[in-house]
């Protein structure tokens, strides 16, 4: 009974391809996030959606486009993949976008993307 | 960028208490302190959070100094499964800003 799930778990693709990663949460949360963890293990936020609306968009190339069809889903589409996009991408969700208990984030298992 | 500082690594014997310190000297009055951990190859896992008072839950205790400039996460009886990178975070509003964390190694 997974709370935050991501598909696929592994993704190996060629440079220049377009790929999507899907995320679903069954916690009834309003806010969802995408994080990127690079080879040096630094974990950085990319996007955040609250009630299907974009609220955080860090300095991320335009090739990355998040889409939230409903509150329970936040997908990440990546165009024209580059070698530097190789990383682990984590989806997370929280009850809301406030502070304290509302902000507690629950993470998915990650999607390991390798661009060749 | 992360505003917290933590030791790069710590060791702990199985069954003993693990005390992980964190400095957050620039924390503002309404910012919470959050602790997460990341076990190898898994997503980060929430442990505990606090504002001013000490907190305890089934996973750990959090001791926050009176001036709120530092805190300590305590795992009272560390097990091998507690081996992970532990992150102390003081910017929780709408996003978590992760630093490099403390790599805790629990040994038999």
CSV table of C-alpha atoms in Angstrom, one decimal:
chain,number,residue,atom,x,y,z
A,1,UNK,CA,0.0,0.0,0.0
A,2,UNK,CA,2.6,2.5,-1.2
A,3,UNK,CA,2.0,6.1,-0.2
A,4,UNK,CA,4.1,7.8,-2.9
A,5,UNK,CA,4.9,5.8,-5.9
A,6,UNK,CA,7.0,6.6,-9.0
A,7,UNK,CA,7.3,4.9,-12.4
A,8,UNK,CA,9.6,3.8,-13.8
A,9,UNK,CA,12.1,2.9,-11.1
A,10,UNK,CA,14.9,2.8,-13.7
A,11,UNK,CA,15.2,4.7,-16.9
A,12,UNK,CA,18.1,4.3,-19.4
A,13,UNK,CA,17.9,6.4,-22.6
A,14,UNK,CA,19.9,8.1,-25.2
A,15,UNK,CA,20.8,11.7,-25.4
A,16,UNK,CA,18.2,13.8,-27.2
A,17,UNK,CA,15.3,11.6,-26.3
A,18,UNK,CA,12.1,12.8,-24.6
A,19,UNK,CA,11.0,10.9,-21.5
A,20,UNK,CA,8.4,11.1,-18.7
A,21,UNK,CA,8.4,10.1,-15.1
A,22,UNK,CA,5.2,9.6,-13.2
A,23,UNK,CA,4.3,10.1,-9.6
A,24,UNK,CA,1.2,9.3,-7.7
A,25,UNK,CA,0.3,9.7,-4.0
A,26,UNK,CA,-2.6,8.2,-2.2
A,27,UNK,CA,-2.3,10.2,1.0
A,28,UNK,CA,-4.8,12.8,0.1
A,29,UNK,CA,-2.2,15.5,0.1
A,30,UNK,CA,-2.6,18.9,-1.6
A,31,UNK,CA,1.1,19.6,-2.4
A,32,UNK,CA,3.6,17.6,-4.5
A,33,UNK,CA,7.2,18.1,-5.3
A,34,UNK,CA,10.0,17.0,-7.6
A,35,UNK,CA,13.6,16.8,-6.3
A,36,UNK,CA,16.8,15.9,-8.1
A,37,UNK,CA,19.7,14.1,-6.5
A,38,UNK,CA,22.9,14.2,-8.5
A,39,UNK,CA,25.9,11.9,-8.5
A,40,UNK,CA,27.4,13.8,-5.6
A,41,UNK,CA,24.2,13.1,-3.6
A,42,UNK,CA,23.1,16.7,-3.4
A,43,UNK,CA,19.3,16.8,-3.2
A,44,UNK,CA,17.7,19.9,-4.6
A,45,UNK,CA,14.1,20.9,-5.2
A,46,UNK,CA,13.0,21.4,-8.8
A,47,UNK,CA,9.2,22.1,-8.7
A,48,UNK,CA,6.3,22.2,-6.3
A,49,UNK,CA,2.6,22.1,-7.0
A,50,UNK,CA,-0.2,22.9,-4.6
A,51,UNK,CA,-3.7,21.9,-5.7
A,52,UNK,CA,-2.5,21.5,-9.3
A,53,UNK,CA,-1.0,24.9,-9.4
A,54,UNK,CA,2.7,25.6,-9.7
A,55,UNK,CA,4.1,27.3,-6.6
A,56,UNK,CA,7.8,26.7,-6.8
A,57,UNK,CA,9.9,26.6,-10.0
A,58,UNK,CA,13.6,26.6,-9.1
A,59,UNK,CA,16.2,27.4,-11.8
A,60,UNK,CA,15.5,24.4,-13.9
A,61,UNK,CA,16.0,24.3,-17.7
A,62,UNK,CA,12.8,24.7,-19.9
A,63,UNK,CA,13.4,21.1,-21.1
A,64,UNK,CA,11.8,20.0,-17.8
A,65,UNK,CA,8.1,20.5,-17.7
A,66,UNK,CA,6.0,19.2,-14.7
A,67,UNK,CA,2.3,18.4,-15.2
A,68,UNK,CA,-0.3,17.9,-12.5
A,69,UNK,CA,-3.5,16.4,-14.0
A,70,UNK,CA,-5.0,16.2,-10.5
A,71,UNK,CA,-3.9,16.6,-6.9
A,72,UNK,CA,-2.8,13.0,-6.6
A,73,UNK,CA,-0.5,13.0,-9.6
A,74,UNK,CA,2.6,15.1,-10.6
A,75,UNK,CA,4.4,14.0,-13.7
A,76,UNK,CA,7.8,15.2,-15.0
A,77,UNK,CA,8.4,15.4,-18.7
A,78,UNK,CA,12.0,16.0,-19.9
A,79,UNK,CA,12.7,17.0,-23.5
A,80,UNK,CA,16.0,16.6,-25.4
A,81,UNK,CA,17.7,14.7,-22.6
A,82,UNK,CA,21.4,15.5,-21.9
A,83,UNK,CA,24.1,13.6,-20.1
A,84,UNK,CA,23.9,16.0,-17.1
A,85,UNK,CA,20.3,15.0,-16.6
A,86,UNK,CA,21.5,11.6,-15.2
A,87,UNK,CA,20.4,11.6,-11.6
A,88,UNK,CA,17.9,10.1,-9.2
A,89,UNK,CA,14.6,12.0,-9.3
A,90,UNK,CA,12.4,11.9,-6.2
A,91,UNK,CA,8.8,12.8,-6.0
A,92,UNK,CA,7.3,13.9,-2.6
A,93,UNK,CA,4.0,15.1,-1.2
A,94,UNK,CA,2.9,17.0,1.9
A,95,UNK,CA,-0.5,17.8,3.4
A,96,UNK,CA,-0.1,21.5,2.5
A,97,UNK,CA,2.5,24.1,1.7
A,98,UNK,CA,2.7,25.7,5.1
A,99,UNK,CA,5.0,25.1,8.0
A,100,UNK,CA,5.2,22.6,10.8
A,101,UNK,CA,3.3,19.4,10.4
A,102,UNK,CA,1.7,20.5,7.2
A,103,UNK,CA,5.1,20.7,5.6
A,104,UNK,CA,6.2,17.1,6.5
A,105,UNK,CA,7.1,15.6,3.2
A,106,UNK,CA,6.8,12.0,2.2
A,107,UNK,CA,9.1,10.8,-0.5
A,108,UNK,CA,8.8,8.2,-3.2
A,109,UNK,CA,11.4,5.6,-3.9
A,110,UNK,CA,13.1,7.5,-6.7
A,111,UNK,CA,13.6,7.1,-10.4
A,112,UNK,CA,17.1,6.4,-11.5
A,113,UNK,CA,17.7,8.1,-14.9
A,114,UNK,CA,20.8,7.3,-16.9
A,115,UNK,CA,21.4,9.2,-20.1
A,116,UNK,CA,23.9,7.7,-22.5
B,1,UNK,CA,21.7,27.0,-0.1
B,2,UNK,CA,21.4,25.1,3.1
B,3,UNK,CA,21.9,27.2,6.2
B,4,UNK,CA,22.6,24.4,8.6
B,5,UNK,CA,26.0,22.8,9.4
B,6,UNK,CA,26.4,19.2,10.5
B,7,UNK,CA,29.4,16.9,11.0
B,8,UNK,CA,30.2,15.0,7.9
B,9,UNK,CA,30.2,11.6,9.6
B,10,UNK,CA,29.7,9.9,12.9
B,11,UNK,CA,30.0,6.4,14.2
B,12,UNK,CA,27.9,4.7,16.8
B,13,UNK,CA,27.8,1.2,18.4
B,14,UNK,CA,24.7,-0.8,18.0
B,15,UNK,CA,22.4,-0.4,21.0
B,16,UNK,CA,24.0,2.9,22.1
B,17,UNK,CA,22.5,6.3,21.8
B,18,UNK,CA,23.4,8.3,18.7
B,19,UNK,CA,23.5,12.0,19.2
B,20,UNK,CA,23.6,14.0,16.0
B,21,UNK,CA,24.3,17.7,16.3
B,22,UNK,CA,23.2,20.5,14.0
B,23,UNK,CA,23.9,24.2,14.0
B,24,UNK,CA,21.3,26.6,12.6
B,25,UNK,CA,22.5,29.9,13.9
B,26,UNK,CA,20.6,32.0,11.3
B,27,UNK,CA,17.2,30.4,11.9
B,28,UNK,CA,14.4,32.9,12.2
B,29,UNK,CA,11.7,32.9,14.8
B,30,UNK,CA,9.0,31.1,12.9
B,31,UNK,CA,11.2,28.5,11.1
B,32,UNK,CA,10.9,24.9,12.2
B,33,UNK,CA,13.8,22.5,12.4
B,34,UNK,CA,13.2,19.3,10.5
B,35,UNK,CA,15.2,16.1,10.5
B,36,UNK,CA,15.1,13.6,7.6
B,37,UNK,CA,17.3,10.6,6.9
B,38,UNK,CA,18.1,8.8,3.7
B,39,UNK,CA,19.0,5.2,3.9
B,40,UNK,CA,21.1,4.0,0.9
B,41,UNK,CA,19.2,4.2,-2.4
B,42,UNK,CA,15.9,5.1,-0.8
B,43,UNK,CA,13.9,8.3,-0.7
B,44,UNK,CA,14.4,10.6,2.3
B,45,UNK,CA,12.3,9.7,5.3
B,46,UNK,CA,10.9,12.2,7.8
B,47,UNK,CA,12.0,11.7,11.3
B,48,UNK,CA,10.9,14.6,13.5
B,49,UNK,CA,10.5,18.4,13.6
B,50,UNK,CA,10.3,21.1,16.2
B,51,UNK,CA,10.0,24.8,16.8
B,52,UNK,CA,11.1,25.7,20.3
B,53,UNK,CA,10.2,22.8,22.6
B,54,UNK,CA,11.9,19.4,22.8
B,55,UNK,CA,10.1,16.8,20.8
B,56,UNK,CA,9.9,13.0,21.0
B,57,UNK,CA,8.2,10.4,18.8
B,58,UNK,CA,8.6,6.7,18.1
B,59,UNK,CA,11.7,7.3,16.1
B,60,UNK,CA,13.8,9.8,17.9
B,61,UNK,CA,14.0,12.8,20.2
B,62,UNK,CA,14.8,16.3,19.3
B,63,UNK,CA,16.5,18.7,21.7
B,64,UNK,CA,16.5,22.4,20.7
B,65,UNK,CA,18.7,24.9,22.6
B,66,UNK,CA,16.9,27.8,24.2
B,67,UNK,CA,18.4,30.3,21.7
B,68,UNK,CA,17.3,27.9,18.9
B,69,UNK,CA,20.7,28.2,17.2
B,70,UNK,CA,21.4,24.5,17.5
B,71,UNK,CA,19.7,21.2,18.0
B,72,UNK,CA,20.5,17.5,18.6
B,73,UNK,CA,18.7,14.5,17.2
B,74,UNK,CA,18.9,11.5,19.5
B,75,UNK,CA,18.3,7.9,18.4
B,76,UNK,CA,18.1,6.3,21.9
B,77,UNK,CA,19.1,2.8,20.9
B,78,UNK,CA,20.7,2.8,17.5
B,79,UNK,CA,20.4,-0.3,15.3
B,80,UNK,CA,22.2,-1.4,12.2
B,81,UNK,CA,19.2,-0.2,10.2
B,82,UNK,CA,19.7,3.3,11.4
B,83,UNK,CA,22.8,3.6,9.2
B,84,UNK,CA,21.9,6.5,6.9
B,85,UNK,CA,22.6,10.1,6.0
B,86,UNK,CA,20.8,12.4,8.4
B,87,UNK,CA,19.7,15.8,7.3
B,88,UNK,CA,18.9,18.8,9.5
B,89,UNK,CA,16.8,21.4,7.7
B,90,UNK,CA,15.7,24.8,8.9
B,91,UNK,CA,13.9,26.1,5.8
B,92,UNK,CA,10.7,24.1,5.5
B,93,UNK,CA,8.3,26.7,4.1
B,94,UNK,CA,7.1,25.3,0.8
B,95,UNK,CA,10.4,23.5,0.2
B,96,UNK,CA,13.2,21.6,2.0
B,97,UNK,CA,16.7,22.8,1.4
B,98,UNK,CA,19.0,19.8,2.0
B,99,UNK,CA,22.6,20.2,3.0
B,100,UNK,CA,25.2,17.5,2.9
B,101,UNK,CA,24.0,15.9,6.1
B,102,UNK,CA,25.8,13.5,8.6
B,103,UNK,CA,26.6,10.0,7.5
B,104,UNK,CA,25.9,7.9,10.5
B,105,UNK,CA,27.4,4.4,10.6
B,106,UNK,CA,26.1,2.0,13.2
B,107,UNK,CA,28.4,-0.9,13.8
B,108,UNK,CA,27.8,-4.2,15.7
